[in-house]
Coordinates of C-alpha atoms in Angstrom, one line a residue:
X1 CA -16.4 42.7 17.1
X2 CA -14.1 44.3 14.4
X3 CA -15.3 46.0 11.3
X4 CA -15.6 42.7 9.4
X5 CA -17.9 41.2 11.9
X6 CA -15.4 38.8 13.3
X7 CA -13.7 38.4 16.7
X8 CA -10.6 40.5 17.4
X9 CA -7.3 38.9 18.2
X10 CA -7.6 40.1 21.8
X11 CA -11.0 38.6 22.2
X12 CA -9.6 35.4 20.7
X13 CA -6.9 35.3 23.3
X14 CA -9.2 36.0 26.1
X15 CA -11.5 33.2 25.0
X16 CA -8.6 30.7 25.1
X17 CA -7.7 31.9 28.6
X18 CA -11.3 31.4 29.7
X19 CA -11.3 27.9 28.3
X20 CA -8.0 27.1 30.0
X21 CA -9.3 28.4 33.4
X22 CA -12.5 26.4 32.9
X23 CA -10.6 23.2 32.2
X24 CA -8.4 23.8 35.3
X25 CA -11.5 24.3 37.6
X26 CA -13.0 21.2 36.1
X27 CA -9.9 19.1 36.7
X28 CA -9.7 20.3 40.4
X29 CA -13.3 18.9 41.0
X30 CA -12.9 15.7 39.0
X31 CA -11.9 12.4 40.7
X32 CA -8.5 11.0 40.0
X33 CA -9.9 8.2 37.8
X34 CA -11.7 10.7 35.5
X35 CA -8.6 12.9 35.3
X36 CA -6.5 9.9 34.2
X37 CA -9.1 8.9 31.6
X38 CA -9.0 12.4 30.2
X39 CA -5.2 12.3 30.1
X40 CA -5.3 8.9 28.3
X41 CA -7.7 10.3 25.7
X42 CA -5.4 13.3 25.1
X43 CA -2.5 10.9 24.6
X44 CA -4.4 9.1 21.9
X45 CA -4.4 12.3 19.9
X46 CA -0.8 13.0 20.5
X47 CA -1.4 15.2 23.6
X48 CA -4.7 16.9 22.9
X49 CA -8.4 16.4 21.9
X50 CA -10.2 18.7 19.4
X51 CA -13.5 18.6 21.3
X52 CA -11.9 19.5 24.7
X53 CA -9.1 21.9 23.7
X54 CA -11.0 23.7 20.9
X55 CA -8.4 22.8 18.2
X56 CA -9.4 22.5 14.6
X57 CA -8.2 19.9 12.1
X58 CA -5.4 22.2 10.9
X59 CA -4.3 22.8 14.5
X60 CA -4.1 19.0 15.0
X61 CA -2.0 18.7 11.9
X62 CA 0.5 21.3 12.9
X63 CA 0.6 20.8 16.6
X64 CA 3.8 19.9 18.3
X65 CA 4.5 16.2 17.9
X66 CA 5.0 13.8 20.8
X67 CA 8.7 14.0 21.9
X68 CA 9.3 10.2 22.1
X69 CA 7.6 9.4 18.7
X70 CA 9.8 7.0 16.7
X71 CA 11.0 8.7 13.5
X72 CA 12.2 5.6 11.6
X73 CA 10.3 4.8 8.4
X74 CA 10.3 1.3 6.9
X75 CA 9.7 0.8 3.2
X76 CA 8.6 -2.5 1.8
X77 CA 8.7 -2.9 -2.0
X78 CA 11.9 -1.7 -3.5
X79 CA 10.7 -1.2 -7.1
X80 CA 11.0 2.0 -9.0
X81 CA 8.4 3.8 -6.8
X82 CA 9.9 2.5 -3.6
X83 CA 13.4 3.6 -4.6
X84 CA 12.1 7.0 -5.6
X85 CA 10.2 7.6 -2.3
X86 CA 13.2 6.4 -0.2
X87 CA 15.6 8.6 -2.2
X88 CA 13.4 11.6 -1.9
X89 CA 12.9 11.3 1.9
X90 CA 16.7 11.1 2.4
X91 CA 17.1 14.4 0.5
X92 CA 15.0 16.6 2.9
X93 CA 16.4 18.6 5.7
X94 CA 16.8 16.6 8.9
X95 CA 15.9 13.4 7.1
X96 CA 14.2 10.5 9.0
X97 CA 16.0 7.2 9.3
X98 CA 15.0 4.9 6.4
X99 CA 15.0 1.1 6.5
X100 CA 14.5 -0.9 3.3
X101 CA 12.9 -4.3 3.7
X102 CA 14.1 -6.7 1.0
X103 CA 12.0 -9.7 0.1
X104 CA 14.9 -11.7 -1.5
X105 CA 18.3 -12.6 -0.1
X106 CA 19.8 -11.8 -3.6
X107 CA 18.9 -8.1 -3.1
X108 CA 20.4 -8.1 0.4
X109 CA 23.6 -9.7 -0.9
X110 CA 23.8 -7.1 -3.8
X111 CA 23.3 -4.3 -1.3
X112 CA 26.0 -5.5 1.1
X113 CA 28.5 -6.2 -1.8
X114 CA 27.6 -2.9 -3.6
X115 CA 27.9 0.8 -2.9
X116 CA 25.0 0.8 -0.4
X117 CA 23.2 3.7 -2.1
X118 CA 20.2 4.4 -4.2
X119 CA 20.7 6.3 -7.5
X120 CA 17.9 8.2 -9.2
X121 CA 18.3 9.7 -12.7
X122 CA 16.5 13.0 -13.0
X123 CA 16.7 15.2 -16.1
X124 CA 19.7 13.2 -17.3
X125 CA 21.7 13.5 -14.0
X126 CA 22.4 10.6 -11.7
X127 CA 21.9 11.5 -8.0
X128 CA 23.1 9.0 -5.5
X129 CA 22.1 9.0 -1.8
X130 CA 23.2 6.8 1.0
X131 CA 22.5 6.4 4.7
X132 CA 19.9 3.7 4.4
X133 CA 19.6 0.6 6.6
X134 CA 18.3 -2.7 5.3
X135 CA 16.5 -5.7 6.6
X136 CA 15.5 -9.1 5.1
X137 CA 11.9 -10.2 5.2
X138 CA 11.5 -13.5 7.0
X139 CA 10.2 -16.4 4.9
X140 CA 6.6 -17.1 5.4
X141 CA 5.1 -20.2 3.7
X142 CA 1.4 -20.3 2.8
X143 CA -0.5 -23.3 1.6
X144 CA -4.1 -23.1 0.5
X145 CA -4.2 -19.5 1.9
X146 CA -3.2 -20.7 5.3
X147 CA 0.0 -19.4 6.9
X148 CA 2.3 -22.1 8.2
X149 CA 4.0 -21.0 11.4
X150 CA 7.1 -22.4 13.0
X151 CA 6.6 -26.1 13.9
X152 CA 3.5 -26.4 11.7
X153 CA 3.6 -29.4 9.5
X154 CA 3.2 -29.0 5.7
X155 CA 0.1 -30.4 4.1
X156 CA 2.3 -32.4 1.8
X157 CA 4.2 -33.9 4.7
X158 CA 0.9 -34.9 6.3
X159 CA -0.3 -36.5 3.0
X160 CA 3.0 -38.4 2.8
X161 CA 2.6 -39.6 6.3
X162 CA -1.0 -40.7 5.7
X163 CA 0.1 -42.8 2.7
X164 CA 2.8 -44.5 4.7
X165 CA 0.2 -45.2 7.4
X166 CA -2.1 -46.8 4.9
X167 CA 0.7 -49.0 3.5
X168 CA 1.4 -50.3 7.0
X169 CA -2.2 -51.3 7.8
X170 CA -1.2 -54.9 7.8
X171 CA 1.1 -54.3 10.8
X172 CA -1.4 -52.1 12.6
X173 CA -2.4 -54.8 15.1
X174 CA 1.2 -55.3 16.2
X175 CA 1.8 -51.6 16.7
X176 CA -1.4 -50.5 18.5
X177 CA 0.4 -50.0 21.8
X178 CA 3.5 -48.4 20.3
X179 CA 3.8 -44.6 20.1
X180 CA 3.9 -43.0 16.6
X181 CA 7.4 -42.5 15.3
X182 CA 6.5 -40.3 12.3
X183 CA 8.0 -36.8 12.4
X184 CA 6.9 -33.7 10.5
X185 CA 9.4 -31.3 9.1
X186 CA 8.6 -28.0 10.8
X187 CA 8.4 -24.8 8.8
X188 CA 11.3 -22.7 9.7
X189 CA 11.3 -19.0 8.9
X190 CA 14.3 -16.9 9.6
X191 CA 16.4 -19.5 11.3
X192 CA 19.5 -21.2 10.0
X193 CA 19.5 -19.6 6.5
X194 CA 21.6 -17.0 4.7
X195 CA 20.8 -13.4 5.6
X196 CA 19.4 -14.2 9.1
X197 CA 21.6 -11.4 10.5
X198 CA 19.4 -8.9 8.7
X199 CA 16.0 -10.2 10.0
X200 CA 14.6 -8.0 12.7
X201 CA 11.8 -8.3 15.2
X202 CA 11.7 -4.7 16.4
X203 CA 8.3 -2.9 16.2
X204 CA 7.5 -1.0 13.0
X205 CA 5.8 2.4 13.7
X206 CA 5.8 3.9 10.2
X207 CA 5.5 1.7 7.1
X208 CA 5.3 2.6 3.4
X209 CA 4.1 -0.2 1.1
X210 CA 4.9 0.2 -2.6
X211 CA 4.6 -3.4 -3.8
X212 CA 2.2 -4.7 -6.4
X213 CA -1.4 -5.2 -5.2
X214 CA -1.4 -9.1 -5.3
X215 CA 1.9 -9.1 -3.3
X216 CA 0.6 -7.0 -0.5
X217 CA -0.8 -9.8 1.6
X218 CA 2.3 -12.0 1.4
X219 CA 4.5 -9.1 2.2
X220 CA 2.6 -7.9 5.2
X221 CA 2.0 -11.4 6.6
X222 CA 5.8 -11.7 7.1
X223 CA 6.0 -8.6 9.3
X224 CA 2.5 -8.3 10.8
X225 CA 3.8 -9.4 14.2
X226 CA 5.8 -6.1 14.2
X227 CA 2.8 -3.9 13.6
X228 CA 0.7 -2.5 16.5
X229 CA -2.5 -0.5 16.7
X230 CA -0.2 2.6 17.0
X231 CA 1.5 1.9 13.7
X232 CA 0.6 3.5 10.4
X233 CA 0.8 1.9 7.0
X234 CA 0.8 4.1 3.9
X235 CA -0.3 2.3 0.7
X236 CA 1.2 3.7 -2.5
X237 CA -0.3 1.3 -5.0
X238 CA -2.6 1.0 -8.0
X239 CA -6.1 -0.3 -7.6
X240 CA -8.6 -0.3 -4.8
X241 CA -9.9 -2.8 -2.3
X242 CA -6.5 -3.8 -1.0
X243 CA -7.2 -2.6 2.5
X244 CA -10.3 -4.7 2.6
X245 CA -8.3 -7.8 1.9
X246 CA -5.7 -6.8 4.5
X247 CA -8.3 -6.4 7.2
X248 CA -10.0 -9.7 6.2
X249 CA -6.9 -11.9 6.1
X250 CA -4.4 -10.2 8.4
X251 CA -6.2 -7.9 10.9
X252 CA -9.8 -9.2 11.4
X253 CA -10.0 -7.6 14.8
X254 CA -10.6 -3.9 14.5
X255 CA -8.9 -3.2 17.9
X256 CA -5.6 -4.7 16.7
X257 CA -5.5 -3.0 13.3
X258 CA -2.8 -0.4 12.5
X259 CA -3.8 3.0 11.1
X260 CA -4.1 3.3 7.3
X261 CA -3.1 6.0 4.9
X262 CA -3.7 5.8 1.2
X263 CA -1.8 7.6 -1.5
X264 CA -2.4 8.3 -5.2
X265 CA 1.0 8.7 -7.0
X266 CA 1.3 10.2 -10.5
X267 CA 5.1 10.2 -10.7
X268 CA 6.6 8.2 -13.5
X269 CA 9.5 6.0 -12.6
X270 CA 11.1 3.0 -14.3
X271 CA 14.1 0.7 -14.2
X272 CA 16.0 0.4 -17.5
X273 CA 16.5 -3.3 -18.4
X274 CA 20.2 -2.8 -19.0
X275 CA 20.6 -1.4 -15.5
X276 CA 18.5 -3.8 -13.6
X277 CA 21.1 -6.5 -13.3
X278 CA 24.1 -4.1 -13.2
X279 CA 22.6 -2.0 -10.3
X280 CA 19.3 -3.2 -8.8
X281 CA 19.1 0.1 -6.8
X282 CA 18.9 2.4 -9.8
X283 CA 15.8 4.0 -11.2
X284 CA 14.8 6.8 -13.6
X285 CA 12.4 9.5 -12.6
X286 CA 10.8 9.8 -16.0
X287 CA 7.8 11.9 -15.1
X288 CA 7.3 14.4 -12.3
X289 CA 3.9 14.3 -10.6
X290 CA 2.3 14.5 -7.3
X291 CA 1.1 12.3 -4.4
X292 CA -2.4 12.7 -2.9
X293 CA -2.5 11.4 0.6
X294 CA -5.4 10.8 2.9
X295 CA -5.8 9.1 6.3
X296 CA -8.5 6.5 6.6
X297 CA -11.0 7.5 9.3
X298 CA -10.7 5.7 12.6
X299 CA -12.9 6.2 15.7
X300 CA -12.3 5.6 19.3
X301 CA -14.6 3.8 21.7
X302 CA -16.7 7.0 22.1
X303 CA -17.2 7.4 18.4
X304 CA -14.8 10.4 18.0
X305 CA -12.5 10.5 15.0
X306 CA -8.8 10.4 16.0
X307 CA -5.4 10.7 14.4
X308 CA -2.6 8.5 15.7
X309 CA 0.7 10.3 16.4
X310 CA 2.5 8.1 13.9
X311 CA -0.1 9.0 11.2
X312 CA 0.4 12.7 11.7
X313 CA 4.2 12.2 11.7
X314 CA 4.2 10.2 8.5
X315 CA 1.9 12.6 6.7
X316 CA 4.1 15.5 7.8
X317 CA 7.3 13.8 6.6
X318 CA 5.9 12.9 3.2
X319 CA 4.6 16.4 2.6
X320 CA 8.0 17.9 3.4
X321 CA 9.7 16.4 0.3
X322 CA 9.7 18.9 -2.6
X323 CA 10.4 16.1 -5.1
X324 CA 7.3 14.0 -4.1
X325 CA 5.0 17.0 -4.0
X326 CA 2.7 15.2 -1.6
X327 CA -0.5 16.9 -0.5
X328 CA -3.1 15.8 2.1
X329 CA -6.8 15.5 1.4
X330 CA -9.9 14.6 3.2
X331 CA -11.1 11.0 2.9
X332 CA -14.0 11.9 0.7
X333 CA -12.0 13.9 -1.7
X334 CA -9.2 11.3 -1.8
X335 CA -11.8 8.6 -2.6
X336 CA -13.0 10.6 -5.6
X337 CA -9.5 11.1 -6.8
X338 CA -8.8 7.4 -6.4
X339 CA -11.9 6.5 -8.4
X340 CA -10.8 8.9 -11.2
X341 CA -7.4 7.2 -11.4
X342 CA -9.1 3.8 -11.2
X343 CA -11.3 4.6 -14.2
X344 CA -8.2 5.4 -16.3
X345 CA -6.5 2.2 -15.2
X346 CA -9.7 0.2 -15.9
X347 CA -9.5 1.3 -19.5
X348 CA -5.9 1.8 -20.5
X349 CA -4.3 -1.1 -18.6
X350 CA -6.4 -4.1 -19.7
X351 CA -7.0 -2.9 -23.3
X352 CA -3.3 -2.3 -24.0
X353 CA -2.5 -5.6 -22.4
X354 CA -4.8 -7.5 -24.7
X355 CA -3.6 -5.5 -27.7
X356 CA 0.0 -5.8 -26.7
X357 CA 0.6 -2.2 -27.7
X358 CA 1.3 1.2 -26.2
X359 CA -1.3 3.6 -24.7
X360 CA -1.5 5.6 -28.0
X361 CA -3.0 2.6 -29.8
X362 CA -6.3 3.3 -28.2
X363 CA -6.6 6.7 -30.0
X364 CA -8.4 7.3 -33.3
X365 CA -9.8 3.7 -33.4
X366 CA -13.6 3.7 -33.4
X367 CA -14.0 -0.1 -32.7
X368 CA -11.9 0.4 -29.6
X369 CA -13.8 3.5 -28.7
X370 CA -17.0 1.5 -28.7
X371 CA -15.5 -1.1 -26.4
X372 CA -14.3 1.7 -24.1
X373 CA -17.7 3.3 -24.0
X374 CA -19.3 0.0 -23.0
X375 CA -16.9 -0.4 -20.1
X376 CA -17.3 3.2 -19.0
X377 CA -21.1 2.9 -19.0
X378 CA -20.8 0.2 -16.4
X379 CA -18.1 1.9 -14.4
X380 CA -20.0 5.2 -14.3
X381 CA -23.2 3.5 -13.2
X382 CA -21.3 1.7 -10.3
X383 CA -19.4 4.8 -9.1
X384 CA -22.5 7.0 -9.1
X385 CA -24.4 4.4 -7.1
X386 CA -21.8 4.0 -4.3
X387 CA -23.2 4.6 -0.9
X388 CA -20.0 6.5 0.2
X389 CA -20.8 9.2 -2.4
X390 CA -24.5 9.4 -1.8
X391 CA -24.4 12.9 -0.2
X392 CA -21.5 14.3 -2.1
X393 CA -22.4 17.1 -4.6
X394 CA -21.5 17.0 -8.3
X395 CA -20.9 13.3 -8.3
X396 CA -23.2 12.6 -11.3
X397 CA -21.4 15.2 -13.4
X398 CA -17.9 14.3 -12.2
X399 CA -18.3 10.6 -13.0
X400 CA -20.6 10.8 -16.0
X401 CA -19.6 8.5 -18.9
X402 CA -18.9 11.5 -21.1
X403 CA -16.5 13.1 -18.7
X404 CA -14.8 9.8 -17.9
X405 CA -14.3 9.2 -21.7
X406 CA -12.7 12.6 -22.0
X407 CA -10.4 11.8 -19.0
X408 CA -9.3 8.5 -20.4
X409 CA -8.6 9.9 -23.9
X410 CA -6.6 12.8 -22.5
X411 CA -4.5 10.5 -20.4
X412 CA -3.9 8.1 -23.3
X413 CA -2.8 11.0 -25.5
X414 CA -0.4 12.3 -22.8
X415 CA 1.1 8.9 -22.3
X416 CA 0.8 7.6 -25.9
X417 CA 4.4 6.4 -26.0
X418 CA 4.3 4.6 -22.6
X419 CA 3.8 0.9 -21.9
X420 CA 1.3 0.3 -19.1
X421 CA 2.5 -1.6 -16.0
X422 CA -0.1 -4.3 -16.6
X423 CA 1.2 -4.9 -20.2
X424 CA 4.7 -5.3 -18.7
X425 CA 3.4 -7.9 -16.2
X426 CA 1.5 -9.8 -18.9
X427 CA 4.5 -9.9 -21.2
X428 CA 6.5 -11.3 -18.3
X429 CA 3.8 -13.8 -17.4
X430 CA 3.3 -12.3 -13.9
X431 CA 0.1 -11.9 -12.0
X432 CA -1.5 -8.6 -12.8
X433 CA -3.3 -6.1 -10.6
X434 CA -6.5 -6.3 -12.6
X435 CA -8.4 -7.9 -9.7
X436 CA -7.9 -4.7 -7.8
X437 CA -8.8 -2.5 -10.8
X438 CA -11.6 -3.9 -12.9
X439 CA -12.2 -6.5 -10.3
X440 CA -13.0 -3.8 -7.8
X441 CA -15.7 -2.3 -10.1
X442 CA -17.2 -5.8 -10.6
X443 CA -17.3 -6.5 -6.8
X444 CA -18.8 -3.2 -5.9
X445 CA -21.3 -3.6 -8.7
X446 CA -22.4 -7.0 -7.3
X447 CA -22.8 -5.4 -3.8
X448 CA -25.3 -2.9 -5.1
X449 CA -27.0 -5.1 -7.7
X450 CA -25.2 -4.0 -10.9
X451 CA -23.8 -6.7 -13.3
X452 CA -20.7 -5.4 -15.0
X453 CA -20.5 -8.1 -17.7
X454 CA -18.1 -6.2 -20.0
X455 CA -15.6 -5.4 -17.3
X456 CA -15.8 -9.0 -16.0
X457 CA -15.2 -10.4 -19.5
X458 CA -12.2 -8.1 -20.0
X459 CA -10.8 -9.0 -16.6
X460 CA -11.0 -12.7 -17.2
X461 CA -9.4 -12.4 -20.6
X462 CA -6.4 -10.5 -19.2
X463 CA -6.0 -13.1 -16.4
X464 CA -6.2 -15.9 -18.9
X465 CA -3.6 -14.3 -21.2
X466 CA -1.2 -13.7 -18.3
X467 CA -1.6 -17.3 -17.2
X468 CA -1.0 -18.6 -20.8
X469 CA 2.2 -16.6 -21.2
X470 CA 3.4 -17.5 -17.7
X471 CA 2.9 -21.2 -18.5
X472 CA 4.9 -20.8 -21.8
X473 CA 7.7 -19.0 -20.0
X474 CA 7.9 -21.6 -17.3
X475 CA 8.2 -24.3 -19.9
X476 CA 11.2 -22.6 -21.6
X477 CA 14.7 -24.0 -21.3
X478 CA 16.9 -21.4 -19.8
X479 CA 19.8 -20.5 -22.0
X480 CA 22.7 -18.3 -20.9
X481 CA 23.4 -15.6 -23.5
X482 CA 27.0 -15.5 -24.6
X483 CA 28.8 -13.8 -27.4
X484 CA 29.5 -16.1 -30.3
X485 CA 32.7 -14.3 -31.0
X486 CA 34.2 -13.1 -27.7
X487 CA 37.0 -11.3 -29.5

């Protein structure tokens, strides 16, 4: 022992040697089958196991990676956040190969005909980076929430065939012995269309998803055949409950699910309307922030928590970027940070969408403050009753209605000139993310017996307003804007 009561470095080194000798003696007396099982278990952890090799969580994080680990990172969702992440990863030393997955052929065509680079404006300076590879997402048709695979008839084709069959009932007796001549038009995805040269079937090991919450299921359903249990998906999105829907609709079998990583991003990025059509691969880094990352727990057959090599690699790569300022957290701490951001989104996004105003409109308005307090009372009650936080200290104080009100007011004051993303979606008549924001609070409240009537009413009002505006916009006659006096 040293003067501080701890082990000296020499005793630490001797302890490691004793553990190594003990493992060697144990391996000499073990049957070959048990040795192979132990080797497979080490491979699952990237070459080691914490309970056998005496390595801590930090040692697992900074251990030497697997030599043959694929470095390519795919990014689906090329909005402002997706472009910022891709641009930042290409700017680090020894950058990983980046592949952008486009969901529309128009983006692929613009990339191939353009400069093939992403430009980010930061502090008034345009920084362009290239070296990206691109792919086109194969088309996947879904009818009544059922995916139509190649050769599967459409429900509308079947209905048409049934109508034709009913019309020919008078001739049924003459055609009883004849084979059916009706043909269904198969659903073809990725064959015979423009951009098929950019469709890939190679496995995806590292995937970053930065799409809107409602678009996550359609986006992943087109590439789920390329994901394996060794793959890692990093979700950089607003809202909560998206992973639950992904597991329910795409990966119901736990043994076939990929590994999940969630991120909370506070960076501000946008695409100016005047640049959207001119350069679809341009974005403005308006506000510098951070990214909080956390791996979702996953256990092996013996109940031990493990990290996939791809998860460790993706976490390392994201934390290497000085622009992203990404930091890793434990699952419990990440959950609390997610809930804090969710609370702010539950208040600012729907209220500004209904008021059709900026975030600052919620300040110094007592009637709106009373509405905010009614919503926060339900949200605070649900969060403090979650079973995931039952044994976490200081939850009652951290998520009290008073502190949550202070948090929301401070964020509204800091972003008083900003337009929330939900307001932008409502104005455009698009589907919003409110079902993963206030809807998450409503669903979790129902699970534990709490009725969140105020949040439910606000959620349905926002959904109704977005549907109303979308219906009006679809009924508009498109008019091409031209100058009256071209001279």
